Amino acid sequence: MTDCMSSEWFAGGRTGGGDAVEPPGSSAPAACGDDTRTAKRVLRRHLLAARSRLTPAEVRATAGPLARHALALPELAHARTVAGYVSVGSEPATGELLTALRDRGVRVLLPVLLPDRDLDWAVYEGPERLRATTLPGLSTLSEPDGPRLGPAAVVTADVVLLPGLAVDHGGMRLGRGGGSYDRALARLAAAGATPPLVVLLHDGEVVPRVPAEPHDRRVTAAVTPSGVWRFDTADHAAPGDDG
């Protein structure tokens, strides 16, 4: 996979009529030869800028369609334990999805960020049992206030819902760069656990290519407010209305 900051990483990233992320302007460092980490930082900056233009009302309006498409996934139909997360800021809103899963009788695990940025886990007991947590240099998070189950609890999940900034047509996910989910995914691999990995995104965040490092993991599917994208080993995406 090339490290060149090519416009192909942005162009054509429409999903179900959503606006694609615009290519970086001439002010962005866009030279071939930049290492992959630098390329990731550039891409993250532009994706976050696009998200920053979303209003709170626009983010809230996506919650219902996102939950509907996610709940229709066959991977979630018989899941007994799902690792999820509480969205913050301009991330695709997950509140309706988490509540719907819990109402189905699913045991929903939510992350608790540790000081070293690893993830502990606790059971979701409803929005009233979430507490605001702030760690130095990070946004305020909403985390479950119940007993912590330990970082290894993620290996009990039948499905893992992942945050992200983008996914490419081969299923390669781009995260925020903190490394928290890299550790969780590595823990799954070390335990031999292979649950479906599903990333939740806004429309326009499925793009032709993202820069990847050896530790990066492909996801099974991406869910946007407009539909579902599935990924296979042939390095391309197959969008559809539901699972």
GROMACS .gro file of C-alpha atoms in nm:
model
  243
    1MET     CA    1   0.000   0.000   0.000
    2THR     CA    2   0.147   0.335  -0.103
    3ASP     CA    3   0.227   0.606   0.148
    4CYS     CA    4   0.165   0.882  -0.108
    5MET     CA    5  -0.107   1.125   0.001
    6SER     CA    6  -0.309   1.076  -0.314
    7SER     CA    7  -0.654   1.221  -0.380
    8GLU     CA    8  -0.777   0.863  -0.428
    9TRP     CA    9  -0.789   0.836  -0.049
   10PHE     CA   10  -1.071   1.091  -0.051
   11ALA     CA   11  -1.244   1.099  -0.389
   12GLY     CA   12  -1.542   0.877  -0.454
   13GLY     CA   13  -1.605   0.810  -0.088
   14ARG     CA   14  -1.981   0.852  -0.112
   15THR     CA   15  -2.217   0.618   0.067
   16GLY     CA   16  -2.583   0.632  -0.010
   17GLY     CA   17  -2.581   0.992  -0.129
   18GLY     CA   18  -2.368   1.140   0.149
   19ASP     CA   19  -2.105   1.398   0.064
   20ALA     CA   20  -1.755   1.263   0.021
   21VAL     CA   21  -1.471   1.413   0.219
   22GLU     CA   22  -1.301   1.676   0.008
   23PRO     CA   23  -0.936   1.632  -0.092
   24PRO     CA   24  -0.684   1.833   0.108
   25GLY     CA   25  -0.592   2.171  -0.029
   26SER     CA   26  -0.256   2.286  -0.150
   27SER     CA   27  -0.156   2.381   0.203
   28ALA     CA   28  -0.159   2.016   0.316
   29PRO     CA   29   0.168   1.821   0.306
   30ALA     CA   30   0.093   1.591   0.015
   31ALA     CA   31   0.422   1.458  -0.109
   32CYS     CA   32   0.502   1.100  -0.195
   33GLY     CA   33   0.759   0.965   0.046
   34ASP     CA   34   0.582   1.085   0.361
   35ASP     CA   35   0.574   0.793   0.603
   36THR     CA   36   0.248   0.622   0.681
   37ARG     CA   37   0.204   0.784   1.021
   38THR     CA   38   0.238   1.129   0.870
   39ALA     CA   39  -0.011   1.036   0.599
   40LYS     CA   40  -0.254   0.917   0.865
   41ARG     CA   41  -0.224   1.244   1.056
   42VAL     CA   42  -0.299   1.445   0.742
   43LEU     CA   43  -0.602   1.233   0.660
   44ARG     CA   44  -0.729   1.248   1.018
   45ARG     CA   45  -0.701   1.626   1.017
   46HIS     CA   46  -0.922   1.657   0.710
   47LEU     CA   47  -1.174   1.401   0.828
   48LEU     CA   48  -1.203   1.573   1.165
   49ALA     CA   49  -1.244   1.910   0.993
   50ALA     CA   50  -1.534   1.765   0.791
   51ARG     CA   51  -1.695   1.632   1.110
   52SER     CA   52  -1.652   1.967   1.282
   53ARG     CA   53  -1.888   2.119   1.027
   54LEU     CA   54  -2.172   1.893   1.141
   55THR     CA   55  -2.422   2.058   1.374
   56PRO     CA   56  -2.544   1.876   1.687
   57ALA     CA   57  -2.887   1.849   1.523
   58GLU     CA   58  -2.736   1.683   1.217
   59VAL     CA   59  -2.552   1.433   1.434
   60ARG     CA   60  -2.867   1.354   1.633
   61ALA     CA   61  -3.065   1.303   1.312
   62THR     CA   62  -2.834   1.019   1.208
   63ALA     CA   63  -2.886   0.817   1.527
   64GLY     CA   64  -3.208   0.646   1.418
   65PRO     CA   65  -3.097   0.542   1.068
   66LEU     CA   66  -2.758   0.427   1.199
   67ALA     CA   67  -2.923   0.213   1.467
   68ARG     CA   68  -3.173   0.066   1.220
   69HIS     CA   69  -2.904  -0.048   0.978
   70ALA     CA   70  -2.681  -0.181   1.253
   71LEU     CA   71  -2.962  -0.374   1.422
   72ALA     CA   72  -3.043  -0.542   1.089
   73LEU     CA   73  -2.693  -0.692   1.065
   74PRO     CA   74  -2.708  -1.071   1.083
   75GLU     CA   75  -2.399  -1.062   1.305
   76LEU     CA   76  -2.603  -0.881   1.572
   77ALA     CA   77  -2.917  -1.093   1.536
   78HIS     CA   78  -2.799  -1.366   1.774
   79ALA     CA   79  -2.523  -1.183   1.960
   80ARG     CA   80  -2.538  -1.230   2.335
   81THR     CA   81  -2.252  -0.993   2.418
   82VAL     CA   82  -2.159  -0.685   2.213
   83ALA     CA   83  -1.869  -0.451   2.282
   84GLY     CA   84  -1.983  -0.100   2.194
   85TYR     CA   85  -1.896   0.257   2.287
   86VAL     CA   86  -2.063   0.585   2.375
   87SER     CA   87  -2.020   0.843   2.101
   88VAL     CA   88  -1.884   1.187   2.185
   89GLY     CA   89  -1.895   1.516   1.998
   90SER     CA   90  -1.944   1.480   1.625
   91GLU     CA   91  -1.903   1.102   1.618
   92PRO     CA   92  -2.198   0.908   1.472
   93ALA     CA   93  -2.450   0.894   1.756
   94THR     CA   94  -2.464   0.553   1.926
   95GLY     CA   95  -2.715   0.613   2.206
   96GLU     CA   96  -3.019   0.467   2.029
   97LEU     CA   97  -2.823   0.164   1.915
   98LEU     CA   98  -2.689   0.087   2.263
   99THR     CA   99  -3.034   0.117   2.419
  100ALA     CA  100  -3.194  -0.100   2.148
  101LEU     CA  101  -2.933  -0.371   2.198
  102ARG     CA  102  -2.987  -0.367   2.574
  103ASP     CA  103  -3.365  -0.383   2.524
  104ARG     CA  104  -3.307  -0.697   2.314
  105GLY     CA  105  -3.144  -0.856   2.614
  106VAL     CA  106  -2.792  -0.818   2.479
  107ARG     CA  107  -2.511  -0.776   2.731
  108VAL     CA  108  -2.347  -0.456   2.610
  109LEU     CA  109  -1.990  -0.385   2.719
  110LEU     CA  110  -1.864  -0.027   2.713
  111PRO     CA  111  -1.503   0.087   2.738
  112VAL     CA  112  -1.351   0.261   3.037
  113LEU     CA  113  -1.037   0.447   2.934
  114LEU     CA  114  -0.741   0.382   3.160
  115PRO     CA  115  -0.466   0.640   3.227
  116ASP     CA  116  -0.232   0.456   2.989
  117ARG     CA  117  -0.508   0.465   2.722
  118ASP     CA  118  -0.574   0.094   2.739
  119LEU     CA  119  -0.941  -0.006   2.768
  120ASP     CA  120  -1.113  -0.164   3.064
  121TRP     CA  121  -1.479  -0.267   3.019
  122ALA     CA  122  -1.805  -0.247   3.215
  123VAL     CA  123  -2.165  -0.346   3.141
  124TYR     CA  124  -2.402  -0.081   3.003
  125GLU     CA  125  -2.692  -0.037   3.247
  126GLY     CA  126  -2.865   0.250   3.068
  127PRO     CA  127  -2.790   0.618   3.002
  128GLU     CA  128  -2.862   0.711   3.362
  129ARG     CA  129  -2.568   0.493   3.469
  130LEU     CA  130  -2.314   0.679   3.257
  131ARG     CA  131  -2.074   0.921   3.420
  132ALA     CA  132  -1.862   1.199   3.274
  133THR     CA  133  -1.490   1.127   3.285
  134THR     CA  134  -1.209   1.356   3.178
  135LEU     CA  135  -0.849   1.250   3.139
  136PRO     CA  136  -0.569   1.505   3.076
  137GLY     CA  137  -0.556   1.611   2.713
  138LEU     CA  138  -0.875   1.427   2.614
  139SER     CA  139  -1.238   1.518   2.557
  140THR     CA  140  -1.492   1.443   2.828
  141LEU     CA  141  -1.610   1.084   2.792
  142SER     CA  142  -1.930   0.910   2.903
  143GLU     CA  143  -1.840   0.585   3.075
  144PRO     CA  144  -2.038   0.320   3.264
  145ASP     CA  145  -2.021   0.346   3.642
  146GLY     CA  146  -2.058  -0.025   3.715
  147PRO     CA  147  -1.791  -0.276   3.818
  148ARG     CA  148  -1.491  -0.297   3.589
  149LEU     CA  149  -1.444  -0.633   3.423
  150GLY     CA  150  -1.082  -0.596   3.313
  151PRO     CA  151  -0.926  -0.534   2.970
  152ALA     CA  152  -0.963  -0.903   2.876
  153ALA     CA  153  -1.345  -0.878   2.892
  154VAL     CA  154  -1.349  -0.774   2.526
  155VAL     CA  155  -1.264  -1.131   2.424
  156THR     CA  156  -1.612  -1.238   2.541
  157ALA     CA  157  -1.782  -1.020   2.278
  158ASP     CA  158  -1.970  -1.186   1.993
  159VAL     CA  159  -1.946  -0.859   1.794
  160VAL     CA  160  -1.725  -0.552   1.843
  161LEU     CA  161  -1.853  -0.210   1.739
  162LEU     CA  162  -1.565   0.024   1.665
  163PRO     CA  163  -1.534   0.400   1.640
  164GLY     CA  164  -1.334   0.533   1.349
  165LEU     CA  165  -1.282   0.824   1.116
  166ALA     CA  166  -1.293   0.632   0.789
  167VAL     CA  167  -1.271   0.289   0.631
  168ASP     CA  168  -1.145   0.209   0.285
  169HIS     CA  169  -1.284  -0.017   0.017
  170GLY     CA  170  -1.074  -0.304   0.146
  171GLY     CA  171  -1.213  -0.271   0.498
  172MET     CA  172  -0.907  -0.100   0.649
  173ARG     CA  173  -1.016   0.126   0.934
  174LEU     CA  174  -0.859   0.459   1.027
  175GLY     CA  175  -0.892   0.541   1.397
  176ARG     CA  176  -0.808   0.857   1.587
  177GLY     CA  177  -0.452   0.746   1.657
  178GLY     CA  178  -0.466   0.699   2.033
  179GLY     CA  179  -0.397   0.327   2.011
  180SER     CA  180  -0.667   0.220   2.257
  181TYR     CA  181  -0.853   0.003   2.011
  182ASP     CA  182  -0.529  -0.128   1.861
  183ARG     CA  183  -0.464  -0.281   2.203
  184ALA     CA  184  -0.814  -0.422   2.229
  185LEU     CA  185  -0.790  -0.577   1.882
  186ALA     CA  186  -0.447  -0.718   1.959
  187ARG     CA  187  -0.594  -0.871   2.275
  188LEU     CA  188  -0.862  -1.041   2.064
  189ALA     CA  189  -0.599  -1.178   1.826
  190ALA     CA  190  -0.381  -1.306   2.111
  191ALA     CA  191  -0.681  -1.492   2.255
  192GLY     CA  192  -0.772  -1.642   1.919
  193ALA     CA  193  -1.106  -1.457   1.929
  194THR     CA  194  -1.245  -1.355   1.589
  195PRO     CA  195  -1.570  -1.164   1.645
  196PRO     CA  196  -1.705  -0.956   1.355
  197LEU     CA  197  -1.565  -0.603   1.367
  198VAL     CA  198  -1.812  -0.331   1.267
  199VAL     CA  199  -1.713   0.035   1.237
  200LEU     CA  200  -1.977   0.309   1.269
  201LEU     CA  201  -1.931   0.607   1.038
  202HIS     CA  202  -2.097   0.909   0.884
  203ASP     CA  203  -2.192   0.907   0.517
  204GLY     CA  204  -1.893   1.004   0.305
  205GLU     CA  205  -1.638   0.835   0.532
  206VAL     CA  206  -1.604   0.518   0.324
  207VAL     CA  207  -1.315   0.609   0.096
  208PRO     CA  208  -1.111   0.426  -0.168
  209ARG     CA  209  -0.797   0.394   0.043
  210VAL     CA  210  -0.648   0.484   0.380
  211PRO     CA  211  -0.281   0.448   0.478
  212ALA     CA  212  -0.219   0.138   0.687
  213GLU     CA  213   0.051  -0.002   0.912
  214PRO     CA  214   0.119  -0.372   0.980
  215HIS     CA  215  -0.078  -0.370   1.308
  216ASP     CA  216  -0.393  -0.227   1.149
  217ARG     CA  217  -0.688  -0.464   1.124
  218ARG     CA  218  -0.954  -0.494   0.856
  219VAL     CA  219  -1.316  -0.472   0.965
  220THR     CA  220  -1.604  -0.695   0.864
  221ALA     CA  221  -1.848  -0.416   0.782
  222ALA     CA  222  -1.912  -0.045   0.808
  223VAL     CA  223  -2.250   0.102   0.899
  224THR     CA  224  -2.348   0.454   0.797
  225PRO     CA  225  -2.685   0.630   0.822
  226SER     CA  226  -2.743   0.540   0.456
  227GLY     CA  227  -2.660   0.171   0.467
  228VAL     CA  228  -2.411  -0.107   0.520
  229TRP     CA  229  -2.079  -0.173   0.349
  230ARG     CA  230  -1.935  -0.525   0.365
  231PHE     CA  231  -1.575  -0.612   0.296
  232ASP     CA  232  -1.418  -0.928   0.161
  233THR     CA  233  -1.066  -1.048   0.102
  234ALA     CA  234  -1.068  -0.918  -0.255
  235ASP     CA  235  -1.002  -0.566  -0.126
  236HIS     CA  236  -1.330  -0.411  -0.231
  237ALA     CA  237  -1.655  -0.304  -0.070
  238ALA     CA  238  -2.007  -0.419  -0.134
  239PRO     CA  239  -2.261  -0.159  -0.013
  240GLY     CA  240  -2.619  -0.252   0.064
  241ASP     CA  241  -2.926  -0.117   0.238
  242ASP     CA  242  -2.907  -0.356   0.531
  243GLY     CA  243  -2.704  -0.652   0.656
   0.00000   0.00000   0.00000
